[in-house]
């Protein structure tokens, strides 16, 4: 089953973010949540260029209508990459902070990992992109019922970055899937690529979160670890369930219910511009 998951062309948006050197403490009420989200953000400038390259490599193999949607997907992912890189510069670049040096080392390790992946075939790359988008959509579904608690007291620009990113993940949830079906469609490759994406996200986000807890002097806090364990458990349940469903024959992301708030939030963002 194939077909566009959007009613029209995908829009490349400017969310109007203004990050400065003091942007990193964007969620003071839940510092362990901020640590986890920042750790995920650190992965984006490496993962997203990889999926963009994968989509570009198969463009010529796609039918014309899907080619246009895929170009819109590429533009959105490039914008995510650019904004996360700006945010990450503020996270890593705290003057005189030893954790910043460790985070820079983690950043180099992620860069080396995705350079290695870039040597794999274009078919593996687009399968990785499809699996990566499944996990991102699971993230949007996990966040929505918790938005008030997790983002309610957050700095406007920090919250806007992550909600904008998640909302666009919902908007283009099926494009990479359709590109994978058109360019390859081999489910064994999809499973391998999707679980590779999940493993990399888990390892790198865990490492980044632990380093950021050290920075915030929360590494020894039982409450911080209890919250992180609960959030991780509930997210893994959401993600693994969607990953299993996505591997079934005949599955298409259009069959999944979208998080309504995030779609409405994106409409409001468009109306403001």
Short mmCIF file of C-alpha atoms in Angstrom, two decimals:
data_model
loop_
_atom_site.label_atom_id
_atom_site.label_comp_id
_atom_site.label_asym_id
_atom_site.label_seq_id
_atom_site.Cartn_x
_atom_site.Cartn_y
_atom_site.Cartn_z
CA UNK A 1 0.00 0.00 0.00
CA UNK A 2 1.37 3.40 -0.93
CA UNK A 3 0.11 6.92 -1.05
CA UNK A 4 0.86 10.37 0.23
CA UNK A 5 0.09 11.04 3.87
CA UNK A 6 -0.43 14.73 3.28
CA UNK A 7 -3.16 16.60 1.45
CA UNK A 8 -0.71 18.85 -0.39
CA UNK A 9 2.97 19.71 -0.77
CA UNK A 10 5.05 19.64 2.39
CA UNK A 11 5.96 23.11 3.66
CA UNK A 12 9.44 24.08 4.77
CA UNK A 13 8.85 26.35 7.78
CA UNK A 14 10.95 28.82 9.72
CA UNK A 15 9.86 28.41 13.35
CA UNK A 16 11.39 31.78 14.29
CA UNK A 17 13.81 30.48 16.92
CA UNK A 18 16.36 32.81 18.47
CA UNK A 19 18.92 30.75 20.35
CA UNK A 20 21.62 32.47 22.36
CA UNK A 21 24.36 31.34 24.74
CA UNK A 22 21.87 31.14 27.63
CA UNK A 23 19.32 28.92 25.85
CA UNK A 24 20.44 25.57 27.26
CA UNK A 25 18.54 25.77 30.62
CA UNK A 26 15.21 25.85 28.78
CA UNK A 27 13.29 23.54 31.14
CA UNK A 28 14.31 24.16 34.75
CA UNK A 29 11.32 22.47 36.37
CA UNK A 30 12.17 19.03 34.92
CA UNK A 31 15.96 19.03 34.44
CA UNK A 32 16.07 15.28 33.80
CA UNK A 33 13.55 15.67 30.97
CA UNK A 34 15.61 18.52 29.57
CA UNK A 35 18.69 16.28 29.73
CA UNK A 36 16.97 13.47 27.84
CA UNK A 37 15.54 15.75 25.15
CA UNK A 38 18.84 17.57 24.68
CA UNK A 39 20.56 14.19 24.31
CA UNK A 40 18.17 13.29 21.51
CA UNK A 41 18.75 16.69 19.94
CA UNK A 42 22.49 15.98 19.84
CA UNK A 43 21.81 13.04 17.51
CA UNK A 44 19.75 15.00 15.00
CA UNK A 45 22.55 16.83 13.12
CA UNK A 46 23.99 13.39 12.29
CA UNK A 47 20.89 11.23 11.76
CA UNK A 48 18.95 13.73 9.70
CA UNK A 49 21.64 14.45 7.10
CA UNK A 50 21.94 10.69 6.71
CA UNK A 51 18.23 10.21 6.00
CA UNK A 52 18.27 13.24 3.69
CA UNK A 53 21.14 11.71 1.72
CA UNK A 54 19.28 8.39 1.61
CA UNK A 55 16.17 10.05 0.21
CA UNK A 56 18.19 11.99 -2.37
CA UNK A 57 19.91 8.81 -3.55
CA UNK A 58 16.60 7.14 -4.47
CA UNK A 59 14.81 10.19 -5.92
CA UNK A 60 15.27 9.05 -9.50
CA UNK A 61 13.65 5.70 -8.68
CA UNK A 62 10.41 7.31 -7.44
CA UNK A 63 7.25 8.15 -9.40
CA UNK A 64 6.81 11.89 -10.08
CA UNK A 65 4.14 12.60 -7.43
CA UNK A 66 6.14 10.84 -4.72
CA UNK A 67 9.31 12.56 -5.90
CA UNK A 68 7.73 15.94 -5.12
CA UNK A 69 6.63 14.85 -1.64
CA UNK A 70 10.09 13.40 -0.98
CA UNK A 71 11.72 16.70 -1.91
CA UNK A 72 9.42 18.40 0.62
CA UNK A 73 10.44 15.82 3.23
CA UNK A 74 14.09 16.53 2.47
CA UNK A 75 13.57 20.27 2.93
CA UNK A 76 11.87 19.75 6.30
CA UNK A 77 14.61 17.43 7.54
CA UNK A 78 17.31 19.87 6.48
CA UNK A 79 15.57 22.59 8.45
CA UNK A 80 15.38 20.32 11.52
CA UNK A 81 19.09 19.61 11.20
CA UNK A 82 19.98 23.30 11.02
CA UNK A 83 17.87 24.33 14.01
CA UNK A 84 19.06 21.44 16.18
CA UNK A 85 22.67 22.24 15.35
CA UNK A 86 22.14 25.80 16.60
CA UNK A 87 20.50 24.54 19.76
CA UNK A 88 23.23 21.94 20.30
CA UNK A 89 25.95 24.56 20.01
CA UNK A 90 24.42 26.22 23.08
CA UNK A 91 24.15 22.86 24.89
CA UNK A 92 27.73 21.80 24.21
CA UNK A 93 29.43 25.18 24.34
CA UNK A 94 29.08 26.10 28.03
CA UNK A 95 32.30 28.02 28.85
CA UNK A 96 34.70 26.22 31.21
CA UNK A 97 32.50 23.12 31.49
CA UNK A 98 34.23 19.72 31.36
CA UNK A 99 30.97 18.00 30.40
CA UNK A 100 30.96 20.09 27.24
CA UNK A 101 34.24 18.44 26.24
CA UNK A 102 32.73 15.00 26.84
CA UNK A 103 29.67 15.95 24.83
CA UNK A 104 31.93 17.11 22.02
CA UNK A 105 33.57 13.67 22.10
CA UNK A 106 30.17 12.02 21.93
CA UNK A 107 29.35 14.27 18.97
CA UNK A 108 32.47 13.03 17.17
CA UNK A 109 31.51 9.41 17.89
CA UNK A 110 28.06 9.98 16.39
CA UNK A 111 29.59 11.63 13.33
CA UNK A 112 31.90 8.63 12.81
CA UNK A 113 28.99 6.20 13.20
CA UNK A 114 26.88 7.89 10.56
CA UNK A 115 29.87 8.21 8.24
CA UNK A 116 30.18 4.43 8.49
CA UNK A 117 26.47 3.99 7.74
CA UNK A 118 26.75 6.28 4.73
CA UNK A 119 28.89 3.63 3.06
CA UNK A 120 25.94 1.22 3.06
CA UNK A 121 23.65 0.88 0.06
CA UNK A 122 21.02 3.43 -0.90
CA UNK A 123 18.37 0.77 -0.24
CA UNK A 124 19.56 0.30 3.34
CA UNK A 125 19.61 4.07 3.74
CA UNK A 126 16.01 4.60 2.66
CA UNK A 127 14.91 1.64 4.82
CA UNK A 128 16.72 3.32 7.73
CA UNK A 129 14.89 6.57 6.95
CA UNK A 130 11.52 4.78 6.97
CA UNK A 131 12.31 3.06 10.28
CA UNK A 132 13.66 6.27 11.77
CA UNK A 133 10.43 8.05 10.89
CA UNK A 134 8.41 5.28 12.56
CA UNK A 135 10.34 5.88 15.79
CA UNK A 136 9.96 9.65 15.45
CA UNK A 137 6.20 9.25 15.01
CA UNK A 138 6.15 7.10 18.15
CA UNK A 139 7.90 9.98 19.92
CA UNK A 140 5.17 12.38 18.82
CA UNK A 141 2.46 10.00 20.04
CA UNK A 142 4.25 9.56 23.37
CA UNK A 143 4.71 13.31 23.92
CA UNK A 144 1.20 14.48 23.11
CA UNK A 145 -0.66 13.32 26.27
CA UNK A 146 2.24 14.66 28.36
CA UNK A 147 2.73 18.02 26.65
CA UNK A 148 1.36 20.13 29.51
CA UNK A 149 3.57 18.55 32.13
CA UNK A 150 6.72 18.30 30.04
CA UNK A 151 6.58 21.60 28.16
CA UNK A 152 4.19 23.77 30.16
CA UNK A 153 6.87 25.67 32.08
CA UNK A 154 9.54 25.50 29.38
CA UNK A 155 11.26 28.42 27.69
CA UNK A 156 9.31 29.42 24.56
CA UNK A 157 12.09 28.83 22.04
CA UNK A 158 13.14 25.50 23.55
CA UNK A 159 9.58 24.18 23.61
CA UNK A 160 8.89 25.50 20.10
CA UNK A 161 11.93 23.71 18.68
CA UNK A 162 10.80 20.29 19.85
CA UNK A 163 7.07 20.72 19.25
CA UNK A 164 7.71 22.07 15.74
CA UNK A 165 9.98 19.13 14.98
CA UNK A 166 7.52 16.55 16.32
CA UNK A 167 4.59 18.16 14.51
CA UNK A 168 6.41 17.99 11.18
CA UNK A 169 7.29 14.36 11.89
CA UNK A 170 3.54 13.73 12.11
CA UNK A 171 2.97 15.69 8.91
CA UNK A 172 5.45 13.68 6.83
CA UNK A 173 5.08 10.36 8.68
CA UNK A 174 4.54 8.27 5.55
CA UNK A 175 6.82 9.86 2.95
CA UNK A 176 9.97 7.90 3.76
CA UNK A 177 7.86 4.73 3.98
CA UNK A 178 6.46 5.34 0.50
CA UNK A 179 9.95 6.08 -0.84
CA UNK A 180 11.25 2.84 0.67
CA UNK A 181 8.37 0.83 -0.85
CA UNK A 182 9.00 2.38 -4.27
CA UNK A 183 12.80 2.01 -4.17
CA UNK A 184 13.10 -1.33 -2.42
CA UNK A 185 10.27 -2.70 -0.25
CA UNK A 186 12.29 -5.59 1.18
CA UNK A 187 10.99 -6.13 4.72
CA UNK A 188 14.05 -7.96 6.02
CA UNK A 189 16.17 -4.93 5.11
CA UNK A 190 13.61 -2.62 6.69
CA UNK A 191 13.68 -4.60 9.95
CA UNK A 192 17.48 -4.54 10.07
CA UNK A 193 17.61 -0.82 9.31
CA UNK A 194 14.82 0.10 11.75
CA UNK A 195 16.37 -1.82 14.64
CA UNK A 196 19.74 -0.28 13.78
CA UNK A 197 18.12 3.14 14.08
CA UNK A 198 16.50 2.18 17.38
CA UNK A 199 19.78 0.85 18.81
CA UNK A 200 21.72 3.97 17.83
CA UNK A 201 19.06 6.25 19.27
CA UNK A 202 19.03 4.28 22.52
CA UNK A 203 22.81 4.15 22.96
CA UNK A 204 23.57 7.74 22.03
CA UNK A 205 20.60 9.26 23.86
CA UNK A 206 21.46 7.27 27.01
CA UNK A 207 25.09 8.44 26.90
CA UNK A 208 24.10 12.06 26.31
CA UNK A 209 21.47 12.00 29.04
CA UNK A 210 23.91 10.66 31.63
CA UNK A 211 26.47 13.34 30.75
CA UNK A 212 23.87 16.09 30.98
CA UNK A 213 22.67 14.77 34.34
CA UNK A 214 26.26 15.10 35.57
CA UNK A 215 26.30 18.70 34.37
CA UNK A 216 23.06 19.46 36.18
CA UNK A 217 24.22 17.66 39.36
CA UNK A 218 21.30 15.26 39.02
CA UNK A 219 23.23 12.06 38.35
CA UNK A 220 22.93 10.98 42.00
CA UNK A 221 19.24 11.89 42.27
CA UNK A 222 16.99 8.81 42.72
CA UNK A 223 13.99 10.90 41.61
CA UNK A 224 15.72 11.88 38.35
CA UNK A 225 16.55 8.25 37.54
CA UNK A 226 13.08 7.05 38.54
CA UNK A 227 11.45 9.60 36.23
CA UNK A 228 13.80 8.72 33.38
CA UNK A 229 13.19 5.01 33.87
CA UNK A 230 9.41 5.49 33.75
CA UNK A 231 9.52 7.76 30.71
CA UNK A 232 11.86 5.32 28.96
CA UNK A 233 9.67 2.32 29.74
CA UNK A 234 6.50 3.98 28.48
CA UNK A 235 8.23 5.30 25.36
CA UNK A 236 9.76 1.91 24.56
CA UNK A 237 6.31 0.34 24.81
CA UNK A 238 4.93 2.94 22.37
CA UNK A 239 7.87 2.67 19.99
CA UNK A 240 8.23 -1.10 19.91
CA UNK A 241 4.50 -1.53 19.36
CA UNK A 242 4.59 0.81 16.35
CA UNK A 243 7.78 -0.77 15.05
CA UNK A 244 6.19 -4.22 15.12
CA UNK A 245 3.04 -2.97 13.41
CA UNK A 246 5.06 -1.13 10.76
CA UNK A 247 6.77 -4.36 9.73
CA UNK A 248 3.50 -6.17 8.96
CA UNK A 249 2.65 -6.80 5.30
CA UNK A 250 0.20 -4.21 4.00
CA UNK A 251 0.90 -1.71 6.75
CA UNK A 252 0.96 2.00 5.87
CA UNK A 253 1.48 4.92 8.27
CA UNK A 254 -1.82 6.42 7.10
CA UNK A 255 -3.50 3.68 9.13
CA UNK A 256 -2.16 5.23 12.35
CA UNK A 257 -4.06 7.95 14.20
CA UNK A 258 -2.24 11.27 14.28
CA UNK A 259 -1.70 13.17 17.53
CA UNK A 260 -4.41 15.80 17.15
CA UNK A 261 -2.84 18.50 19.30
CA UNK A 262 0.41 18.52 17.35
CA UNK A 263 -1.42 18.83 14.03
CA UNK A 264 -3.48 21.73 15.41
CA UNK A 265 -0.33 23.33 16.84
CA UNK A 266 1.26 23.20 13.40
CA UNK A 267 -1.80 24.82 11.83
CA UNK A 268 -1.55 27.62 14.40
CA UNK A 269 2.13 28.07 13.58
CA UNK A 270 1.29 28.41 9.89
CA UNK A 271 -1.54 30.85 10.64
CA UNK A 272 0.86 33.09 12.60
CA UNK A 273 3.20 33.48 9.63
#
